[in-house]
mmCIF file of C-alpha atoms in Angstrom:
data_model
loop_
_atom_site.group_PDB
_atom_site.id
_atom_site.type_symbol
_atom_site.label_atom_id
_atom_site.label_comp_id
_atom_site.label_asym_id
_atom_site.label_seq_id
_atom_site.Cartn_x
_atom_site.Cartn_y
_atom_site.Cartn_z
ATOM 1 C CA UNK A 330 -31.345 -14.426 8.900
ATOM 2 C CA UNK A 331 -31.125 -15.432 12.583
ATOM 3 C CA UNK A 332 -28.242 -13.025 13.099
ATOM 4 C CA UNK A 333 -30.322 -10.108 11.796
ATOM 5 C CA UNK A 334 -33.361 -11.075 13.879
ATOM 6 C CA UNK A 335 -31.317 -11.431 17.068
ATOM 7 C CA UNK A 336 -29.560 -8.122 16.423
ATOM 8 C CA UNK A 337 -32.892 -6.359 15.966
ATOM 9 C CA UNK A 338 -34.256 -7.982 19.150
ATOM 10 C CA UNK A 339 -31.204 -6.830 21.103
ATOM 11 C CA UNK A 340 -31.626 -3.297 19.743
ATOM 12 C CA UNK A 341 -35.288 -3.343 20.806
ATOM 13 C CA UNK A 342 -34.361 -4.435 24.346
ATOM 14 C CA UNK A 343 -31.628 -1.801 24.518
ATOM 15 C CA UNK A 344 -34.043 0.974 23.538
ATOM 16 C CA UNK A 345 -36.789 -0.361 25.830
ATOM 17 C CA UNK A 346 -34.422 -0.364 28.808
ATOM 18 C CA UNK A 347 -33.092 3.102 27.958
ATOM 19 C CA UNK A 348 -36.621 4.547 27.736
ATOM 20 C CA UNK A 349 -37.710 2.809 30.967
ATOM 21 C CA UNK A 350 -34.667 4.027 32.852
ATOM 22 C CA UNK A 351 -35.066 7.553 31.472
ATOM 23 C CA UNK A 352 -38.627 7.938 32.766
ATOM 24 C CA UNK A 353 -38.352 5.818 35.920
ATOM 25 C CA UNK A 354 -35.100 7.314 37.239
ATOM 26 C CA UNK A 355 -35.548 10.780 35.705
ATOM 27 C CA UNK A 356 -32.041 10.919 34.218
ATOM 28 C CA UNK A 357 -30.773 12.353 30.917
ATOM 29 C CA UNK A 358 -30.971 10.361 27.684
ATOM 30 C CA UNK A 359 -27.187 10.127 27.653
ATOM 31 C CA UNK A 360 -27.195 8.604 31.146
ATOM 32 C CA UNK A 361 -30.019 6.229 30.164
ATOM 33 C CA UNK A 362 -28.136 4.942 27.100
ATOM 34 C CA UNK A 363 -24.939 4.633 29.123
ATOM 35 C CA UNK A 364 -26.782 2.645 31.800
ATOM 36 C CA UNK A 365 -28.264 0.329 29.169
ATOM 37 C CA UNK A 366 -24.961 -0.331 27.453
ATOM 38 C CA UNK A 367 -23.027 -1.014 30.680
ATOM 39 C CA UNK A 368 -25.659 -3.339 32.077
ATOM 40 C CA UNK A 369 -26.431 -5.262 28.880
ATOM 41 C CA UNK A 370 -22.736 -5.854 28.230
ATOM 42 C CA UNK A 371 -22.149 -6.797 31.914
ATOM 43 C CA UNK A 372 -19.394 -4.184 32.131
ATOM 44 C CA UNK A 373 -20.979 -2.578 35.191
ATOM 45 C CA UNK A 374 -24.110 -0.898 36.479
ATOM 46 C CA UNK A 375 -23.673 2.603 35.101
ATOM 47 C CA UNK A 376 -22.908 5.741 37.044
ATOM 48 C CA UNK A 377 -26.261 5.588 38.792
ATOM 49 C CA UNK A 378 -27.876 2.243 39.720
ATOM 50 C CA UNK A 379 -31.670 2.056 39.583
ATOM 51 C CA UNK A 380 -33.360 3.368 42.753
ATOM 52 C CA UNK A 381 -37.065 3.278 41.880
ATOM 53 C CA UNK A 382 -39.159 0.097 41.846
ATOM 54 C CA UNK A 383 -39.948 0.544 38.145
ATOM 55 C CA UNK A 384 -36.291 1.135 37.293
ATOM 56 C CA UNK A 385 -35.204 -1.951 39.195
ATOM 57 C CA UNK A 386 -37.865 -4.154 37.611
ATOM 58 C CA UNK A 387 -36.865 -2.829 34.169
ATOM 59 C CA UNK A 388 -33.255 -3.690 34.977
ATOM 60 C CA UNK A 389 -34.152 -7.214 36.175
ATOM 61 C CA UNK A 390 -36.437 -8.109 33.284
ATOM 62 C CA UNK A 391 -35.009 -6.293 30.283
ATOM 63 C CA UNK A 392 -31.341 -6.690 31.107
ATOM 64 C CA UNK A 393 -31.665 -10.384 31.917
ATOM 65 C CA UNK A 394 -33.279 -10.875 28.507
ATOM 66 C CA UNK A 395 -30.757 -8.545 26.848
ATOM 67 C CA UNK A 396 -27.742 -10.356 28.248
ATOM 68 C CA UNK A 397 -29.115 -13.677 26.947
ATOM 69 C CA UNK A 398 -29.861 -12.192 23.529
ATOM 70 C CA UNK A 399 -26.441 -10.519 23.315
ATOM 71 C CA UNK A 400 -24.771 -13.866 23.924
ATOM 72 C CA UNK A 401 -26.904 -15.362 21.202
ATOM 73 C CA UNK A 402 -25.942 -12.537 18.814
ATOM 74 C CA UNK A 403 -22.227 -13.259 19.252
ATOM 75 C CA UNK A 404 -22.800 -16.999 18.911
ATOM 76 C CA UNK A 405 -24.837 -16.453 15.743
ATOM 77 C CA UNK A 406 -22.126 -14.133 14.341
ATOM 78 C CA UNK A 407 -19.400 -16.732 14.909
ATOM 79 C CA UNK A 408 -21.621 -19.498 13.504
ATOM 80 C CA UNK A 409 -22.371 -17.391 10.420
ATOM 81 C CA UNK A 410 -18.677 -16.697 9.857
ATOM 82 C CA UNK A 411 -17.914 -20.410 10.123
ATOM 83 C CA UNK A 412 -20.812 -21.129 7.778
ATOM 84 C CA UNK A 413 -19.291 -18.817 5.157
ATOM 85 C CA UNK A 414 -15.863 -20.427 5.605
ATOM 86 C CA UNK A 415 -17.392 -23.884 5.174
ATOM 87 C CA UNK A 416 -19.295 -22.762 2.060
ATOM 88 C CA UNK A 417 -16.118 -21.365 0.566
ATOM 89 C CA UNK A 418 -14.150 -24.486 1.430
ATOM 90 C CA UNK A 419 -16.785 -26.745 -0.127
ATOM 91 C CA UNK A 420 -17.028 -24.629 -3.291
ATOM 92 C CA UNK A 421 -20.504 -23.205 -2.729
ATOM 93 C CA UNK A 422 -19.729 -19.488 -3.103
ATOM 94 C CA UNK A 423 -19.456 -17.242 -6.176
ATOM 95 C CA UNK A 424 -16.067 -16.395 -7.624
ATOM 96 C CA UNK A 425 -15.071 -13.072 -5.972
ATOM 97 C CA UNK A 426 -12.255 -12.229 -8.406
ATOM 98 C CA UNK A 427 -12.147 -9.816 -11.316
ATOM 99 C CA UNK A 428 -9.421 -9.816 -13.992
ATOM 100 C CA UNK A 429 -8.305 -13.203 -12.732
ATOM 101 C CA UNK A 430 -8.056 -16.711 -14.177
ATOM 102 C CA UNK A 431 -10.477 -19.621 -14.073
ATOM 103 C CA UNK A 432 -9.529 -23.288 -14.389
ATOM 104 C CA UNK A 433 -12.160 -25.855 -15.336
ATOM 105 C CA UNK A 434 -11.432 -29.463 -14.259
ATOM 106 C CA UNK A 435 -8.788 -29.716 -11.525
ATOM 107 C CA UNK A 436 -5.606 -30.992 -13.252
ATOM 108 C CA UNK A 437 -3.742 -31.962 -10.079
ATOM 109 C CA UNK A 438 -1.753 -30.351 -7.269
ATOM 110 C CA UNK A 439 1.522 -30.066 -9.165
ATOM 111 C CA UNK A 440 0.021 -28.431 -12.241
ATOM 112 C CA UNK A 441 -2.071 -25.922 -10.265
ATOM 113 C CA UNK A 442 0.767 -24.899 -7.942
ATOM 114 C CA UNK A 443 3.126 -24.398 -10.892
ATOM 115 C CA UNK A 444 0.447 -22.476 -12.786
ATOM 116 C CA UNK A 445 -0.132 -20.114 -9.864
ATOM 117 C CA UNK A 446 3.597 -19.702 -9.229
ATOM 118 C CA UNK A 447 4.367 -18.778 -12.832
ATOM 119 C CA UNK A 448 1.303 -16.573 -13.146
ATOM 120 C CA UNK A 449 2.221 -14.553 -10.076
ATOM 121 C CA UNK A 450 5.771 -14.020 -11.220
ATOM 122 C CA UNK A 451 4.182 -11.296 -13.362
ATOM 123 C CA UNK A 452 0.768 -10.707 -11.743
ATOM 124 C CA UNK A 453 1.505 -10.862 -8.040
ATOM 125 C CA UNK A 454 -2.078 -10.743 -6.746
ATOM 126 C CA UNK A 455 -3.880 -12.459 -9.627
ATOM 127 C CA UNK A 456 -6.958 -14.382 -8.490
ATOM 128 C CA UNK A 457 -7.366 -18.012 -9.517
ATOM 129 C CA UNK A 458 -10.713 -19.821 -9.400
ATOM 130 C CA UNK A 459 -10.881 -23.601 -9.857
ATOM 131 C CA UNK A 460 -14.138 -25.165 -11.041
ATOM 132 C CA UNK A 461 -14.532 -28.921 -10.650
ATOM 133 C CA UNK A 462 -17.170 -31.526 -9.881
ATOM 134 C CA UNK A 463 -14.947 -34.507 -9.061
ATOM 135 C CA UNK A 464 -13.383 -33.202 -5.830
ATOM 136 C CA UNK A 465 -15.182 -32.119 -2.656
ATOM 137 C CA UNK A 466 -12.641 -29.445 -1.756
ATOM 138 C CA UNK A 467 -9.186 -28.245 -2.746
ATOM 139 C CA UNK A 468 -6.107 -29.968 -1.309
ATOM 140 C CA UNK A 469 -4.742 -28.089 1.705
ATOM 141 C CA UNK A 470 -1.468 -27.132 -0.030
ATOM 142 C CA UNK A 471 -3.532 -25.195 -2.598
ATOM 143 C CA UNK A 472 -6.352 -23.881 -0.400
ATOM 144 C CA UNK A 473 -3.844 -22.108 1.872
ATOM 145 C CA UNK A 474 -2.511 -20.065 -1.042
ATOM 146 C CA UNK A 475 -3.800 -16.464 -1.163
ATOM 147 C CA UNK A 476 -6.418 -15.445 -3.731
ATOM 148 C CA UNK A 477 -7.440 -18.983 -4.657
ATOM 149 C CA UNK A 478 -11.143 -19.844 -4.864
ATOM 150 C CA UNK A 479 -12.962 -23.133 -5.447
ATOM 151 C CA UNK A 480 -16.348 -23.810 -7.026
ATOM 152 C CA UNK A 481 -17.769 -27.301 -6.912
ATOM 153 C CA UNK A 482 -20.266 -27.482 -9.741
ATOM 154 C CA UNK A 483 -21.612 -29.619 -12.534
ATOM 155 C CA UNK A 484 -20.239 -28.448 -15.889
ATOM 156 C CA UNK A 485 -23.688 -28.975 -17.437
ATOM 157 C CA UNK A 486 -25.376 -26.684 -14.926
ATOM 158 C CA UNK A 487 -26.034 -23.038 -15.786
ATOM 159 C CA UNK A 488 -25.508 -22.105 -12.128
ATOM 160 C CA UNK A 489 -21.881 -23.270 -12.295
ATOM 161 C CA UNK A 490 -21.039 -20.811 -15.061
ATOM 162 C CA UNK A 491 -22.899 -17.980 -13.342
ATOM 163 C CA UNK A 492 -21.050 -18.638 -10.066
ATOM 164 C CA UNK A 493 -17.717 -18.577 -11.900
ATOM 165 C CA UNK A 494 -18.243 -14.943 -13.048
ATOM 166 C CA UNK A 495 -16.615 -15.763 -16.369
ATOM 167 C CA UNK A 496 -17.048 -12.432 -18.141
ATOM 168 C CA UNK A 497 -15.365 -10.552 -15.269
ATOM 169 C CA UNK A 498 -12.064 -12.393 -15.675
ATOM 170 C CA UNK A 499 -9.151 -12.440 -18.115
ATOM 171 C CA UNK A 500 -8.995 -16.067 -19.167
ATOM 172 C CA UNK A 501 -10.654 -19.450 -18.754
ATOM 173 C CA UNK A 502 -8.549 -22.603 -19.129
ATOM 174 C CA UNK A 503 -10.294 -25.931 -19.730
ATOM 175 C CA UNK A 504 -8.347 -29.075 -18.867
ATOM 176 C CA UNK A 505 -9.495 -32.532 -20.023
ATOM 177 C CA UNK A 506 -11.728 -34.365 -17.562
ATOM 178 C CA UNK A 507 -9.579 -37.456 -18.045
ATOM 179 C CA UNK A 508 -5.980 -36.606 -18.995
ATOM 180 C CA UNK A 509 -4.509 -38.590 -21.899
ATOM 181 C CA UNK A 510 -7.949 -39.978 -22.828
ATOM 182 C CA UNK A 511 -8.850 -38.750 -26.365
ATOM 183 C CA UNK A 512 -12.593 -39.033 -25.720
ATOM 184 C CA UNK A 513 -12.189 -36.264 -23.129
ATOM 185 C CA UNK A 514 -11.888 -33.803 -26.005
ATOM 186 C CA UNK A 515 -15.629 -34.214 -26.597
ATOM 187 C CA UNK A 516 -16.408 -33.126 -23.042
ATOM 188 C CA UNK A 517 -13.915 -30.265 -23.391
ATOM 189 C CA UNK A 518 -15.727 -29.087 -26.529
ATOM 190 C CA UNK A 519 -19.052 -29.034 -24.647
ATOM 191 C CA UNK A 520 -17.554 -26.993 -21.803
ATOM 192 C CA UNK A 521 -15.881 -24.558 -24.223
ATOM 193 C CA UNK A 522 -19.195 -23.972 -26.027
ATOM 194 C CA UNK A 523 -21.014 -23.364 -22.739
ATOM 195 C CA UNK A 524 -18.314 -20.991 -21.518
ATOM 196 C CA UNK A 525 -18.643 -19.022 -24.743
ATOM 197 C CA UNK A 526 -22.260 -18.236 -23.822
ATOM 198 C CA UNK A 527 -21.130 -16.430 -20.664
ATOM 199 C CA UNK A 528 -18.037 -14.507 -21.791
ATOM 200 C CA UNK A 529 -17.352 -11.408 -23.819
ATOM 201 C CA UNK A 530 -14.479 -10.552 -26.146
ATOM 202 C CA UNK A 531 -12.121 -9.459 -23.360
ATOM 203 C CA UNK A 532 -12.128 -12.945 -21.810
ATOM 204 C CA UNK A 533 -9.903 -15.494 -23.527
ATOM 205 C CA UNK A 534 -10.766 -19.197 -23.636
ATOM 206 C CA UNK A 535 -8.011 -21.807 -23.802
ATOM 207 C CA UNK A 536 -8.433 -25.576 -23.881
ATOM 208 C CA UNK A 537 -6.056 -28.495 -23.544
ATOM 209 C CA UNK A 538 -6.434 -30.875 -26.502
ATOM 210 C CA UNK A 539 -5.540 -34.523 -25.905
ATOM 211 C CA UNK A 540 -5.640 -35.838 -29.485
ATOM 212 C CA UNK A 541 -4.700 -33.636 -32.489
ATOM 213 C CA UNK A 542 -7.210 -35.608 -34.573
ATOM 214 C CA UNK A 543 -9.987 -33.992 -32.513
ATOM 215 C CA UNK A 544 -8.945 -30.445 -33.371
ATOM 216 C CA UNK A 545 -11.740 -30.280 -35.984
ATOM 217 C CA UNK A 546 -14.299 -30.177 -33.180
ATOM 218 C CA UNK A 547 -13.116 -26.693 -32.243
ATOM 219 C CA UNK A 548 -13.083 -25.172 -35.744
ATOM 220 C CA UNK A 549 -16.070 -22.962 -34.893
ATOM 221 C CA UNK A 550 -14.873 -22.145 -31.363
ATOM 222 C CA UNK A 551 -13.221 -18.958 -30.167
ATOM 223 C CA UNK A 552 -11.004 -21.014 -27.910
ATOM 224 C CA UNK A 553 -7.236 -21.352 -28.383
ATOM 225 C CA UNK A 554 -5.931 -24.900 -28.152
ATOM 226 C CA UNK A 555 -2.810 -26.092 -26.364
ATOM 227 C CA UNK A 556 -1.674 -29.632 -27.032
ATOM 228 C CA UNK A 557 -1.515 -31.943 -24.030
ATOM 229 C CA UNK A 558 1.474 -33.610 -25.715
ATOM 230 C CA UNK A 559 3.473 -30.364 -25.710
ATOM 231 C CA UNK A 560 6.047 -31.934 -23.387
ATOM 232 C CA UNK A 561 6.460 -34.835 -25.801
ATOM 233 C CA UNK A 562 7.212 -32.409 -28.647
ATOM 234 C CA UNK A 563 9.892 -30.806 -26.472
ATOM 235 C CA UNK A 564 11.486 -34.210 -25.843
ATOM 236 C CA UNK A 565 11.536 -35.042 -29.565
ATOM 237 C CA UNK A 566 13.053 -31.647 -30.381
ATOM 238 C CA UNK A 567 15.691 -32.142 -27.674
ATOM 239 C CA UNK A 568 16.609 -35.506 -29.167
ATOM 240 C CA UNK A 569 17.192 -33.847 -32.533
ATOM 241 C CA UNK A 570 18.728 -30.577 -31.337
ATOM 242 C CA UNK A 571 20.540 -30.285 -28.020
ATOM 243 C CA UNK A 572 19.430 -27.479 -25.645
ATOM 244 C CA UNK A 573 16.084 -27.015 -27.435
ATOM 245 C CA UNK A 574 13.922 -28.091 -24.517
ATOM 246 C CA UNK A 575 15.897 -25.945 -22.083
ATOM 247 C CA UNK A 576 15.525 -22.918 -24.358
ATOM 248 C CA UNK A 577 11.786 -23.352 -24.707
ATOM 249 C CA UNK A 578 11.397 -23.999 -20.994
ATOM 250 C CA UNK A 579 13.073 -20.664 -20.221
ATOM 251 C CA UNK A 580 10.896 -18.954 -22.823
ATOM 252 C CA UNK A 581 7.745 -20.240 -21.146
ATOM 253 C CA UNK A 582 8.767 -19.648 -17.529
ATOM 254 C CA UNK A 583 8.011 -16.100 -16.355
ATOM 255 C CA UNK A 584 10.470 -16.553 -13.502
ATOM 256 C CA UNK A 585 13.424 -17.502 -15.737
ATOM 257 C CA UNK A 586 13.963 -14.316 -17.758
ATOM 258 C CA UNK A 587 12.696 -13.110 -21.146
ATOM 259 C CA UNK A 588 9.412 -14.402 -22.596
ATOM 260 C CA UNK A 589 7.401 -14.025 -25.801
ATOM 261 C CA UNK A 590 5.339 -10.816 -25.877
ATOM 262 C CA UNK A 591 2.685 -10.302 -28.548
ATOM 263 C CA UNK A 592 2.456 -6.653 -29.651
ATOM 264 C CA UNK A 593 0.422 -4.708 -32.206
ATOM 265 C CA UNK A 594 2.413 -2.604 -34.733
ATOM 266 C CA UNK A 595 1.280 0.987 -35.271
ATOM 267 C CA UNK A 596 4.182 3.232 -36.183
ATOM 268 C CA UNK A 597 5.967 0.324 -37.899
ATOM 269 C CA UNK A 598 3.069 -0.504 -40.255
ATOM 270 C CA UNK A 599 4.360 -0.472 -43.851
ATOM 271 C CA UNK A 600 7.908 -1.489 -42.924
ATOM 272 C CA UNK A 601 9.431 -4.669 -44.266
ATOM 273 C CA UNK A 602 10.463 -7.412 -41.886
ATOM 274 C CA UNK A 603 14.088 -6.597 -42.732
ATOM 275 C CA UNK A 604 13.550 -2.919 -41.822
ATOM 276 C CA UNK A 605 11.923 -3.892 -38.565
ATOM 277 C CA UNK A 606 14.823 -6.162 -37.656
ATOM 278 C CA UNK A 607 17.393 -3.523 -38.520
ATOM 279 C CA UNK A 608 15.659 -0.735 -36.578
ATOM 280 C CA UNK A 609 15.034 -3.043 -33.647
ATOM 281 C CA UNK A 610 18.723 -3.944 -33.339
ATOM 282 C CA UNK A 611 19.732 -0.279 -33.577
ATOM 283 C CA UNK A 612 17.137 0.902 -31.040
ATOM 284 C CA UNK A 613 17.954 -1.939 -28.637
ATOM 285 C CA UNK A 614 21.558 -0.786 -28.573
ATOM 286 C CA UNK A 615 20.695 2.904 -28.198
ATOM 287 C CA UNK A 616 18.165 2.385 -25.399
ATOM 288 C CA UNK A 617 19.957 -0.527 -23.734
ATOM 289 C CA UNK A 618 16.806 -2.648 -24.101
ATOM 290 C CA UNK A 619 17.120 -6.424 -24.392
ATOM 291 C CA UNK A 620 14.653 -7.763 -26.954
ATOM 292 C CA UNK A 621 14.514 -9.797 -30.147
ATOM 293 C CA UNK A 622 12.007 -10.506 -32.896
ATOM 294 C CA UNK A 623 10.418 -13.907 -32.558
ATOM 295 C CA UNK A 624 7.507 -14.307 -34.988
ATOM 296 C CA UNK A 625 5.106 -12.549 -37.345
ATOM 297 C CA UNK A 626 1.385 -13.242 -36.909
ATOM 298 C CA UNK A 627 -1.216 -12.673 -39.629
ATOM 299 C CA UNK A 628 -4.784 -14.011 -39.576
ATOM 300 C CA UNK A 629 -3.952 -15.859 -36.326
ATOM 301 C CA UNK A 630 -1.212 -17.806 -38.134
ATOM 302 C CA UNK A 631 2.288 -17.388 -36.583
ATOM 303 C CA UNK A 632 5.346 -17.486 -38.862
ATOM 304 C CA UNK A 633 8.695 -17.771 -37.072
ATOM 305 C CA UNK A 634 10.814 -17.151 -40.164
ATOM 306 C CA UNK A 635 8.958 -14.699 -42.420
ATOM 307 C CA UNK A 636 10.420 -13.411 -45.700
ATOM 308 C CA UNK A 637 12.632 -10.371 -45.299
ATOM 309 C CA UNK A 638 10.522 -8.403 -47.814
ATOM 310 C CA UNK A 639 7.244 -9.121 -45.976
ATOM 311 C CA UNK A 640 5.313 -5.860 -45.466
ATOM 312 C CA UNK A 641 3.888 -5.339 -41.986
ATOM 313 C CA UNK A 642 0.159 -4.627 -42.150
ATOM 314 C CA UNK A 643 -2.148 -2.846 -39.734
ATOM 315 C CA UNK A 644 -3.966 -6.044 -38.742
ATOM 316 C CA UNK A 645 -0.759 -7.976 -38.024
ATOM 317 C CA UNK A 646 0.755 -8.871 -34.691
ATOM 318 C CA UNK A 647 4.415 -9.310 -33.809
ATOM 319 C CA UNK A 648 5.865 -11.673 -31.238
ATOM 320 C CA UNK A 649 8.928 -10.379 -29.409
ATOM 321 C CA UNK A 650 11.225 -11.968 -26.850
ATOM 322 C CA UNK A 651 11.644 -9.477 -23.998
ATOM 323 C CA UNK A 652 11.616 -9.073 -20.229
ATOM 324 C CA UNK A 653 8.458 -8.321 -18.262
ATOM 325 C CA UNK A 654 9.160 -4.586 -18.026
ATOM 326 C CA UNK A 655 9.392 -4.183 -21.821
ATOM 327 C CA UNK A 656 7.279 -1.270 -23.112
ATOM 328 C CA UNK A 657 6.420 -1.771 -26.793
ATOM 329 C CA UNK A 658 4.780 1.635 -27.296
ATOM 330 C CA UNK A 659 7.890 3.522 -26.146
ATOM 331 C CA UNK A 660 10.235 1.185 -28.014
ATOM 332 C CA UNK A 661 8.314 1.482 -31.293
ATOM 333 C CA UNK A 662 8.303 5.275 -30.929
ATOM 334 C CA UNK A 663 12.088 5.237 -30.513
ATOM 335 C CA UNK A 664 12.411 3.032 -33.597
ATOM 336 C CA UNK A 665 10.307 5.413 -35.676
ATOM 337 C CA UNK A 666 12.394 8.399 -34.564
ATOM 338 C CA UNK A 667 15.758 6.739 -35.143
#
């Protein structure tokens, strides 16, 4: 507000001096404006210094005031810029990103840095907004990363969800307020329900579940759950089958090679699972494309080893292991033509 007022005052003084100099010194408007600009910016005294009494008094009074106001304008501009930087640092500004990702409840430096690193292995400039009420500002090693925003807000406040611009982004991930504490699932459920009020179908909601026994809370939620104990499952599997954890780690890391890709069948609807496998192997060889079938998904229920005579339906999804540049539409077309 002060910056606008000072700028308008400076403009008024500039015009007043130009008009005074124009009439007092009988010069052109171009010369009058040039005189005003040079004097008010202290660059010089124009091509023609004031010679009349009125012109000199106008120069003394208006330019002295103008120089003071101009200094104030620059000071106000720098102060306003710093004010915006401070607001951003303290989490008091709206999320500026679209098609980005939003994290509720700061999970820790290590988790956030790894999340951003993996995310940007595929989406180089993806924006990440972190919403939390327990920290005053982001740690420096995260705040210096490009396209990272912080909102400090109460998760029970409507303003927090409005500032986060939820419906403009791809996904919202809700971490437990207190990791490894089962009661945190109750707070997670509340946040998930509130998020659902502000998103549309194109925005996915994911939540980290601490205790599997609390999964019933989310039966009526659109959110997808990820178990906090996922790492423990990987350890158990590794104990029973060597290399399992390493395999799954590579599957989940975007920077390590091929990953699961969920695709929607169109041209392959009506095929059996056996036909799909056979055509996929043949087309992979012909097109020199590295990919493998991973799972069949029907009614949101994944099956990693479906029956060979299973018929692929229009509402099904298929999970495929492939590299980031894999194009399902082109590949399916090649399968149908083979």
